[in-house]
CSV table of C-alpha atoms and ligand atoms in Angstrom, one decimal:
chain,number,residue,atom,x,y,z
E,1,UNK,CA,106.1,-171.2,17.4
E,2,UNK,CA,103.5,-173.7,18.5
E,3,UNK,CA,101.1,-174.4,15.8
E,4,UNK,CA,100.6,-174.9,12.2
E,5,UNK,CA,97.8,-173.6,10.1
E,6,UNK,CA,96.7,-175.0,6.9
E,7,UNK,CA,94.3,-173.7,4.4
E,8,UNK,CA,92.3,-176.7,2.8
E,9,UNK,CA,89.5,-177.8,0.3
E,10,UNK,CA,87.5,-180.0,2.9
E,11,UNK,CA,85.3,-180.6,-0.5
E,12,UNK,CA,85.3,-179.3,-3.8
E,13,UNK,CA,83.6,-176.2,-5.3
E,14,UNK,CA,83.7,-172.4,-5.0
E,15,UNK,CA,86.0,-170.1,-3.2
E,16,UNK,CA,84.0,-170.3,-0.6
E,17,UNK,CA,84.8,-173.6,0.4
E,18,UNK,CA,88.2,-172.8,1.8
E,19,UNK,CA,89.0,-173.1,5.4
E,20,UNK,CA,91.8,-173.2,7.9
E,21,UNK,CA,92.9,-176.0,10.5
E,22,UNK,CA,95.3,-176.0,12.7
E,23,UNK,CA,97.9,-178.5,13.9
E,24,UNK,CA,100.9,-179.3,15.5
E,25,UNK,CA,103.9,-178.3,13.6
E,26,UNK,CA,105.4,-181.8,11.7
E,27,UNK,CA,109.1,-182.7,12.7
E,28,UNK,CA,111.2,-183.2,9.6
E,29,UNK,CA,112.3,-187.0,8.9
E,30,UNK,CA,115.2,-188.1,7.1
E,31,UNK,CA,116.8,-186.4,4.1
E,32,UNK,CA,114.2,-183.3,5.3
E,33,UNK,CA,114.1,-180.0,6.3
E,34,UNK,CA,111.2,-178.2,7.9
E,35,UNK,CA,110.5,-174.3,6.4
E,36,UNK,CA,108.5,-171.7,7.9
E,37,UNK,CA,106.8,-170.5,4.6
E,38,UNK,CA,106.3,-166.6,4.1
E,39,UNK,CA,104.8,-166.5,1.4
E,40,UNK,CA,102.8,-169.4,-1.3
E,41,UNK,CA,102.6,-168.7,-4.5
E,42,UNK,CA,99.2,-169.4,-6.3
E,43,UNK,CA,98.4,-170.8,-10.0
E,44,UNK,CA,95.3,-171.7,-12.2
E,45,UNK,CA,95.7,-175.6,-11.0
E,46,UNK,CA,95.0,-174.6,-7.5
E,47,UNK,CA,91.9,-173.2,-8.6
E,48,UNK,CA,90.7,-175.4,-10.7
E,49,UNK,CA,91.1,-178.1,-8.6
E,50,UNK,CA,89.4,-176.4,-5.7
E,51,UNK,CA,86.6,-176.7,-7.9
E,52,UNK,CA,87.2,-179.9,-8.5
E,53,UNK,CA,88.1,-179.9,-12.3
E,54,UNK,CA,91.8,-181.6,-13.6
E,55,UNK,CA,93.5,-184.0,-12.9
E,56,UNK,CA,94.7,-183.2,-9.3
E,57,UNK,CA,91.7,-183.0,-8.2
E,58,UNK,CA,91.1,-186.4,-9.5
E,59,UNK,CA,93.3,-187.8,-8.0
E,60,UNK,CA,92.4,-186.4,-4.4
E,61,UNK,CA,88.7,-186.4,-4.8
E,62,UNK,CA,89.1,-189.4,-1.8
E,63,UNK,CA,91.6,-187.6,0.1
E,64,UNK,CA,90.2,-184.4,1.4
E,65,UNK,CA,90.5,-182.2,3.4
E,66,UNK,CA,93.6,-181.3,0.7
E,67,UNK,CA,96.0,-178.3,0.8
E,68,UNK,CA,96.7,-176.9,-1.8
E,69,UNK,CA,99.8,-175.2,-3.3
E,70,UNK,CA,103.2,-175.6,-5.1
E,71,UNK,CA,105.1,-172.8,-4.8
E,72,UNK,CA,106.9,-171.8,-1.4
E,73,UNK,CA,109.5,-169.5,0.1
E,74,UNK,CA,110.8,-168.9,3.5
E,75,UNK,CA,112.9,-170.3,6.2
E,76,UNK,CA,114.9,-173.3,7.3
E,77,UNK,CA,113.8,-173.9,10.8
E,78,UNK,CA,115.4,-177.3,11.5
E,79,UNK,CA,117.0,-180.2,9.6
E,80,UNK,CA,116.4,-183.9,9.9
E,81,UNK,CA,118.9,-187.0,9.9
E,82,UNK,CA,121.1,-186.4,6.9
E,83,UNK,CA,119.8,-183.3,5.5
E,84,UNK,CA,122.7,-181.3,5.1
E,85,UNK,CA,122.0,-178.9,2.5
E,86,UNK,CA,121.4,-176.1,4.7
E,87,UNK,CA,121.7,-174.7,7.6
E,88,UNK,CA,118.7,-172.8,10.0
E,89,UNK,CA,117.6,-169.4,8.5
E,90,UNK,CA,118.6,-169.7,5.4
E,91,UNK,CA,116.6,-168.7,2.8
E,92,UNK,CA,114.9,-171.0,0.3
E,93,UNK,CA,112.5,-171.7,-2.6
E,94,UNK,CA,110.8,-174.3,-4.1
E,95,UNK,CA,108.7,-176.1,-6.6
E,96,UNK,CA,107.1,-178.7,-4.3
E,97,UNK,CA,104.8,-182.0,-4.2
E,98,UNK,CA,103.8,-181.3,-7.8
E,99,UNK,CA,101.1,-182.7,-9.0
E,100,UNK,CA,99.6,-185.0,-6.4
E,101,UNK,CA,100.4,-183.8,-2.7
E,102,UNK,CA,101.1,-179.9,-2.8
E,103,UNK,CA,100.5,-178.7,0.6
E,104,UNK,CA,102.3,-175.1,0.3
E,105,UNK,CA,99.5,-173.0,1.5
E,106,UNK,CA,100.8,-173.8,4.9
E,107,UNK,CA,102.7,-172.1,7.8
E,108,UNK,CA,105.1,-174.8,8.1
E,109,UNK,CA,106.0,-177.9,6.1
E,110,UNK,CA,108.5,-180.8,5.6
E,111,UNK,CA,110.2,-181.2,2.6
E,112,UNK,CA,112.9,-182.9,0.8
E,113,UNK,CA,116.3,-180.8,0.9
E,114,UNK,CA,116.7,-182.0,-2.7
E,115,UNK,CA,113.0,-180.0,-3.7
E,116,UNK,CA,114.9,-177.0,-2.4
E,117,UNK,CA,116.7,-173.7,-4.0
E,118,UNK,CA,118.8,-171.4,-1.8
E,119,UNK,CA,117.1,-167.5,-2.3
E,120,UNK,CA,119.7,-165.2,-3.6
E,121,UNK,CA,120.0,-161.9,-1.0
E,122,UNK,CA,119.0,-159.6,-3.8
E,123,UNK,CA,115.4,-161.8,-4.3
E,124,UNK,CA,112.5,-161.0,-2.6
E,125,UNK,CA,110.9,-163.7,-0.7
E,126,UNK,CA,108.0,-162.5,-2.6
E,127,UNK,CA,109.8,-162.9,-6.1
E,128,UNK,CA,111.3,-166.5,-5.0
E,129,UNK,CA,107.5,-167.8,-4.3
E,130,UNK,CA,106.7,-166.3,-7.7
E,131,UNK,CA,108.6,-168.1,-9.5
E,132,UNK,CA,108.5,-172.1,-9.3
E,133,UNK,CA,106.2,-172.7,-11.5
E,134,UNK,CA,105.3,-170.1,-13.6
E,135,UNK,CA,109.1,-169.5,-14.4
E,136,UNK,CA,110.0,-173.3,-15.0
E,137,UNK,CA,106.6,-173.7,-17.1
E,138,UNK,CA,107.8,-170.7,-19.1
E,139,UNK,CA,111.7,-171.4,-19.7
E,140,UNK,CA,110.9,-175.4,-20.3
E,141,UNK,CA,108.1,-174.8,-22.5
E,142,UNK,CA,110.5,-172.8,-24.9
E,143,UNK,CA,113.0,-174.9,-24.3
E,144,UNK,CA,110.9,-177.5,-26.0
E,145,UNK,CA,109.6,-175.5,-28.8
E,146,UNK,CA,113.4,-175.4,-29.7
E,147,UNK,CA,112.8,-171.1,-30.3
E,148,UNK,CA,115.8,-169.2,-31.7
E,149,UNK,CA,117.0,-165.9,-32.7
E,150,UNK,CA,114.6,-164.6,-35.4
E,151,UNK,CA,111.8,-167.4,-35.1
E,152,UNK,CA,108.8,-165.3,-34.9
E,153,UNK,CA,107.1,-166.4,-31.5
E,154,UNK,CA,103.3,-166.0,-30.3
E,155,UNK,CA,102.9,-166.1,-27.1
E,156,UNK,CA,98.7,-166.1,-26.0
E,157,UNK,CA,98.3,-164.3,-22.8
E,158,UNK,CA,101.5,-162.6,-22.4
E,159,UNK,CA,100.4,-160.5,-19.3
E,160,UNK,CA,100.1,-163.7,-17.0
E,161,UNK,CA,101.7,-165.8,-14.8
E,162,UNK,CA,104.1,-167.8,-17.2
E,163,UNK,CA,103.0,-165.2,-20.2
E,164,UNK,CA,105.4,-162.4,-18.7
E,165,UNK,CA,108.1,-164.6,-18.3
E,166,UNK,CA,107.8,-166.5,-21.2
E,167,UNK,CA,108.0,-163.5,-23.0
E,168,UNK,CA,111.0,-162.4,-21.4
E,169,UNK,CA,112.7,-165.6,-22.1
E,170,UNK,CA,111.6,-165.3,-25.7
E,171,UNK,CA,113.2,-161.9,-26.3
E,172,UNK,CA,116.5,-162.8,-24.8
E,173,UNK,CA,116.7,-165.9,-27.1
E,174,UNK,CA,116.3,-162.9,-29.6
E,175,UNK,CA,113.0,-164.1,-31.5
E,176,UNK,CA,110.7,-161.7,-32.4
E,177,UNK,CA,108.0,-162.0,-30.1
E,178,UNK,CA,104.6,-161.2,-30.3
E,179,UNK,CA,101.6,-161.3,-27.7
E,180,UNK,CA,97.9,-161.4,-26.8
E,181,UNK,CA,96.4,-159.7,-24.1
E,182,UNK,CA,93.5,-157.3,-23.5
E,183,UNK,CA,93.9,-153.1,-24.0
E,184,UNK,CA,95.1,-152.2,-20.4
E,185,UNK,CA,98.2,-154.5,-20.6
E,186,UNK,CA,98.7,-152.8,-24.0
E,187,UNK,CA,101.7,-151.1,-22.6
E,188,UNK,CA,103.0,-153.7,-20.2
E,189,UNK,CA,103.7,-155.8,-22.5
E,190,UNK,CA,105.1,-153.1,-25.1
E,191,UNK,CA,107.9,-151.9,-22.0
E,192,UNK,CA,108.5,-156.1,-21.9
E,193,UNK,CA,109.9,-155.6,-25.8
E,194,UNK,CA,106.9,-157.5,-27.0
E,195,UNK,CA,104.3,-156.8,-29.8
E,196,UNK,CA,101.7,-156.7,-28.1
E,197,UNK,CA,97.7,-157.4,-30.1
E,198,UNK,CA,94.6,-156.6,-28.4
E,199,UNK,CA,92.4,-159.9,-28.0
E,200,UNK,CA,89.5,-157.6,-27.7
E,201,UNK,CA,90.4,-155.5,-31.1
E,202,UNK,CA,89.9,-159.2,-33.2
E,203,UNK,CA,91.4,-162.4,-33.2
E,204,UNK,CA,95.0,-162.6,-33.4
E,205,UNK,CA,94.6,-164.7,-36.7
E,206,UNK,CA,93.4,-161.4,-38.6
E,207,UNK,CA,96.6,-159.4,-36.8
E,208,UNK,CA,99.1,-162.0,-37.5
E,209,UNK,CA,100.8,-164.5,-39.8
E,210,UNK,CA,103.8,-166.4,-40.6
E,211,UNK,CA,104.7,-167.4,-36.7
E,212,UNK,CA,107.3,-170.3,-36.4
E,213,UNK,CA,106.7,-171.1,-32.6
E,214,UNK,CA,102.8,-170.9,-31.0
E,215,UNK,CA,103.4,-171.0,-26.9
E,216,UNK,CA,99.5,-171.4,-26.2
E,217,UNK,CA,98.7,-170.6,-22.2
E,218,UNK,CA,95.0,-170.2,-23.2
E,219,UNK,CA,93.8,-173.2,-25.1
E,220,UNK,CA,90.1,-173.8,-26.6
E,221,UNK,CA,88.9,-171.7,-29.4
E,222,UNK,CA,91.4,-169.0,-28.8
E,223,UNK,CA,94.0,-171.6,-29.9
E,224,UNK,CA,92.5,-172.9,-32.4
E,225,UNK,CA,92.1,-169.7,-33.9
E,226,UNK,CA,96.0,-168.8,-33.1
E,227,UNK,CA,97.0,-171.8,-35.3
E,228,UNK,CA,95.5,-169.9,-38.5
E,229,UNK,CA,98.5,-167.6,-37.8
E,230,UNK,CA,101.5,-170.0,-38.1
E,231,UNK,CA,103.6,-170.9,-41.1
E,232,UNK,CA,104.3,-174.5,-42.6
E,233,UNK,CA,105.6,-177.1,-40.0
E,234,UNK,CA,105.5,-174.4,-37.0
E,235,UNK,CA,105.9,-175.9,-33.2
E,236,UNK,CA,103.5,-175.3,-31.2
E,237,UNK,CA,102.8,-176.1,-27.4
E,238,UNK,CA,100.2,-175.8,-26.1
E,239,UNK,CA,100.2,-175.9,-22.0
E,240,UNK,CA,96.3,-175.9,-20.6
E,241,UNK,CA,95.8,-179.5,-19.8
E,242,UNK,CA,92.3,-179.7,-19.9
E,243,UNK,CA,92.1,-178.8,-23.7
E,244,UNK,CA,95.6,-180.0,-24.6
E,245,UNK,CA,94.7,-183.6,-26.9
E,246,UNK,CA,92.5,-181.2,-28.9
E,247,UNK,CA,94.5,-178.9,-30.1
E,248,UNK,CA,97.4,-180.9,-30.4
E,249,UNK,CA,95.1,-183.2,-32.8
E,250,UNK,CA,94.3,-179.7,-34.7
E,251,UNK,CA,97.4,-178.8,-34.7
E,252,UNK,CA,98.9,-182.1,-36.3
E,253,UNK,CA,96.0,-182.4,-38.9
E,254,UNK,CA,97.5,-179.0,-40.2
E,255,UNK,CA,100.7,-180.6,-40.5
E,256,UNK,CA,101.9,-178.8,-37.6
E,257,UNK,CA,104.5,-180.3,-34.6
E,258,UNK,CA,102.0,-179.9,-31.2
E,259,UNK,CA,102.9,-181.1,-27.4
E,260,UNK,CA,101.8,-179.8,-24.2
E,261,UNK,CA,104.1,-179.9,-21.4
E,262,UNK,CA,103.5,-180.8,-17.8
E,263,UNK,CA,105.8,-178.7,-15.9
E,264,UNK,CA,108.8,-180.7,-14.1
E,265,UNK,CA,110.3,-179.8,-10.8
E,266,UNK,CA,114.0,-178.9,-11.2
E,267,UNK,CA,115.7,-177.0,-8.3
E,268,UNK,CA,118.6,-176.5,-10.6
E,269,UNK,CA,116.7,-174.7,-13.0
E,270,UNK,CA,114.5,-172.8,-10.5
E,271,UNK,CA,118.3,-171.6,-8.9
E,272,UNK,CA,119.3,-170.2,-12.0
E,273,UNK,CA,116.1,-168.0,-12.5
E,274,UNK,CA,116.5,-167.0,-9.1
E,275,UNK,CA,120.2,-165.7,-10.3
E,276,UNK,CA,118.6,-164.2,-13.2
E,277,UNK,CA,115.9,-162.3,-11.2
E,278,UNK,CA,118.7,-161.4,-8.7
E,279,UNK,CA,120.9,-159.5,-11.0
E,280,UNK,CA,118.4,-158.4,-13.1
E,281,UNK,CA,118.2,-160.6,-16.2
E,282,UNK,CA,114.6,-161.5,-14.8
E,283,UNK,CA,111.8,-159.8,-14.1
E,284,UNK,CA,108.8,-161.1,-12.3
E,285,UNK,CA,105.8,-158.8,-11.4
E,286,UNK,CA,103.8,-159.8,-8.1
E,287,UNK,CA,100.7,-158.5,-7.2
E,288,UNK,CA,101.2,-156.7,-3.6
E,289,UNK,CA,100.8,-160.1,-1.3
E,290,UNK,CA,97.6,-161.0,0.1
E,291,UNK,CA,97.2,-161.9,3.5
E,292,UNK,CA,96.5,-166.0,4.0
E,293,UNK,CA,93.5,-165.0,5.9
E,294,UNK,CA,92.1,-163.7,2.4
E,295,UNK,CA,92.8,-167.0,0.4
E,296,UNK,CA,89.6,-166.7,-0.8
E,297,UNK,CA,89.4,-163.4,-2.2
E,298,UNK,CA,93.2,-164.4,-3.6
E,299,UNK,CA,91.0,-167.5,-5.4
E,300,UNK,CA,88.5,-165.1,-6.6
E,301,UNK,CA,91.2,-162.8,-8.0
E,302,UNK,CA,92.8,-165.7,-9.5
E,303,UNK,CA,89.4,-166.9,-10.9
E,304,UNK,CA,88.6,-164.1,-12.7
E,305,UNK,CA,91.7,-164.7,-15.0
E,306,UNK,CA,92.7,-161.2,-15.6
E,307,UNK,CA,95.4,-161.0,-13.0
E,308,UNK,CA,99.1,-159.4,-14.4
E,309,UNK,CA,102.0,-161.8,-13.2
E,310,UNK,CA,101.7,-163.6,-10.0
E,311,UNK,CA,99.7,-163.6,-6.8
E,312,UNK,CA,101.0,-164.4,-3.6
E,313,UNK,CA,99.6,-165.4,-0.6
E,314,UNK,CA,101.4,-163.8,2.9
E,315,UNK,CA,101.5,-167.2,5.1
E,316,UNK,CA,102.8,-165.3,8.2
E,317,UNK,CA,100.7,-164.2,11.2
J,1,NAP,N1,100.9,-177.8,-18.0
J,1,NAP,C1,101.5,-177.2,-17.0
J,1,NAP,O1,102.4,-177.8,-16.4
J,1,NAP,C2,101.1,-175.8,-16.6
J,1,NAP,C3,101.9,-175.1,-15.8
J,1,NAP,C4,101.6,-173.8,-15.5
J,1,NAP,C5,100.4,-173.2,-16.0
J,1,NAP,N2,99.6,-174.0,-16.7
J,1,NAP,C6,98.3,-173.5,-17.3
J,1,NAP,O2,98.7,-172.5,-18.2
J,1,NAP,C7,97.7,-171.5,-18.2
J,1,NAP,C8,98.3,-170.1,-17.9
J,1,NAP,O3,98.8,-170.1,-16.6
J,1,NAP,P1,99.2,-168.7,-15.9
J,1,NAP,O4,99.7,-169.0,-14.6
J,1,NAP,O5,100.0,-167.8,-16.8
J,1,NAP,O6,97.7,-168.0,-15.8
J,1,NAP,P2,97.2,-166.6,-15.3
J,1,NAP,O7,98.4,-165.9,-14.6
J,1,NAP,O8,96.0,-166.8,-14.5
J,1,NAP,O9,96.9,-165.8,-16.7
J,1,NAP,C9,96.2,-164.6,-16.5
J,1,NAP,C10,96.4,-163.8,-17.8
J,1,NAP,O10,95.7,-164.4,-18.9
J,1,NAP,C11,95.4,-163.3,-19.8
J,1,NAP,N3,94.2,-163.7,-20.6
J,1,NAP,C12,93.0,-164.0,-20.2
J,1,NAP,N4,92.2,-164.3,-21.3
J,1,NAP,C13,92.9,-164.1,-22.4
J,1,NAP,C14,92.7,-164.2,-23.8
J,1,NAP,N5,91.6,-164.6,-24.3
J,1,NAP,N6,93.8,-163.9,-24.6
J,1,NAP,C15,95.0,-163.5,-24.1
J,1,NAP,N7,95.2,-163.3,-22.8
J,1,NAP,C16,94.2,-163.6,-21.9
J,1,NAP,C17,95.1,-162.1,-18.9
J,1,NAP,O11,95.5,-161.0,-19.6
J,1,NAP,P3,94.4,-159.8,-19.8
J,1,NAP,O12,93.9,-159.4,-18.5
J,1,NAP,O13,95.1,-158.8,-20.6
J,1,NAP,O14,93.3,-160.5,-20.6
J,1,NAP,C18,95.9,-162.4,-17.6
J,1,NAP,O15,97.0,-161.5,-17.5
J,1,NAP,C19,96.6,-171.9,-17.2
J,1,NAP,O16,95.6,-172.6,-17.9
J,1,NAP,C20,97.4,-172.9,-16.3
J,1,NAP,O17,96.6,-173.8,-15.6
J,1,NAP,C21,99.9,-175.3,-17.0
């Protein structure tokens, strides 16, 4: 172990743009541990603020080179003065420097023992990068819609990142769920225990109707469209940030309850989906991981906003 190499946006724009440095690895300070990450797990915000759209970006358009990424797993490789959580080699998870600092996409970083979640034997290291965000998004945006057995629940983009979890969560809280996605996730979404409607057939408002609970991961048009579906005072939230004030102003002027959500860090919670994916309750689907050295065909993947589940980025040599 003698170096550390980052991926970073050294200025914003297209995939392109990415690029590696390397430096020496940092030495963990008090109440921190130092992880070797194996694998990163990538969202929509990192892209988008590679290009230099949202809020993070922002907020860091005077403090690039930036790296990017929230979601990490690996190893403990040392402790600092009072971190006492856990011990060298085990195996952890996290959801961390959400939104401003990130810095996952990196072989080695400090962090707050706190930020942590121990990885369950039975998860995959894979799986446990998978999950910090699109997992917490998913459980604490229903969680806020307030769903319960027998509300009828649209869920827009079912096949994604939080979608496939989100629907998961949905059909355990026994609502009848329904989802949008395009004809080849048709059945993936079916074997979930979804309904699953084919955005490409016609809009879900001439599929659908009487829906108590809208989860929107789209926004735009294709939300407003998906509130034509919903019955009197239905919840909606809607989680895009970018287009969230509109539709939550649509929304209300229909009479309907709208938030978005910005996802919140919670180890706690992250630990129990980690128990849930570990015996089973849970499933997450990731893409076979993609070497760090390809971040930017990962980005183009990613771009392209078609990908089923999660991407991961291998941070190993
Ligand atoms: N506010 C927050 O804290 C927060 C947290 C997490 C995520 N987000 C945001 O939430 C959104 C979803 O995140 P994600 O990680 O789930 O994204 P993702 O994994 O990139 O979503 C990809 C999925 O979207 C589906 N899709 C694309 N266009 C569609 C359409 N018109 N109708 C229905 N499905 C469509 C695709 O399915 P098909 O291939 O079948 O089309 C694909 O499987 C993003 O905008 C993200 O930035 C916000």
């Amino acid at each position: 172990m003698s170096e550390n190499i980052k991926i970073v946006i050294p200025e914003f724009g297209k995939p392109e743009v990415l690029d590696f440095v390397s430096e020496k690895i940092p030495e963990p300070q008090k109440g921190e541990v130092l992880v070797k990450v194996y694998f990163a797990g990538l969202n929509p915000i990192d892209v988008k603020t590679r290009a230099g759209l949202g809020w993070a970006a922002a907020q860091n358009k005077n403090n690039l080179p930036w790296t990017p990424g929230y979601d990490i797993s690996g190893k403990i490789v040392s402790t600092g003065e009072d971190a006492q959580r856990f011990v060298e080699g085990d195996t952890v998870a996290g959801l961390i420097g959400f939104p401003l600092t990130a810095g996952g996409y990196s072989q080695y970083i400090c962090v707050a023992e706190d930020d942590l979640s121990l990885v369950p034997d039975a998860v995959t290291l894979e799986a446990a990068a998978a999950l910090p965000v699109a997992a917490q998004t998913a459980a604490q945006a229903l969680s806020k819609a307030e769903v319960k057995a027998g509300d009828r629940v649209l869920i827009l983009a079912g096949a994604g990142g939080v979608g496939h979890i989100a629907v998961q969560i949905a059909i355990a809280a026994q609502a009848e769920v329904y989802t949008t996605c395009s004809e080849a996730n048709l059945d993936y979404l079916a074997n979930l225990g979804a309904h699953a409607i084919n955005y490409q057939f016609a809009a879900v408002s001439e599929r659908l109707s009487d829906v108590d609970v809208l989860i929107d991961l789209i926004g735009g048009d294709v939300a407003l469209d998906a509130l034509k579906c919903l019955k009197d005072e239905a919840r909606v939230i809607t989680i895009p940030t970018i287009t969230r004030d509109l539709i939550c102003e649509k929304a209300e002027m229909l009479g309907f309850n709208a938030s978005g959500i910005l996802v919140e860090p919670s180890p706690e919670q992250l630990e129990a989906m980690l128990y849930m994916v570990g015996v089973g309750l849970l499933k997450v689907d990731v893409q076979p991981a993609i070497s760090y050295k390809d971040v930017i065909e990962a980005h183009r993947r990613l771009e392209t906003g078609h990908t089923r589940g999660k991407l991961v980025l291998d941070m190993r040599c």
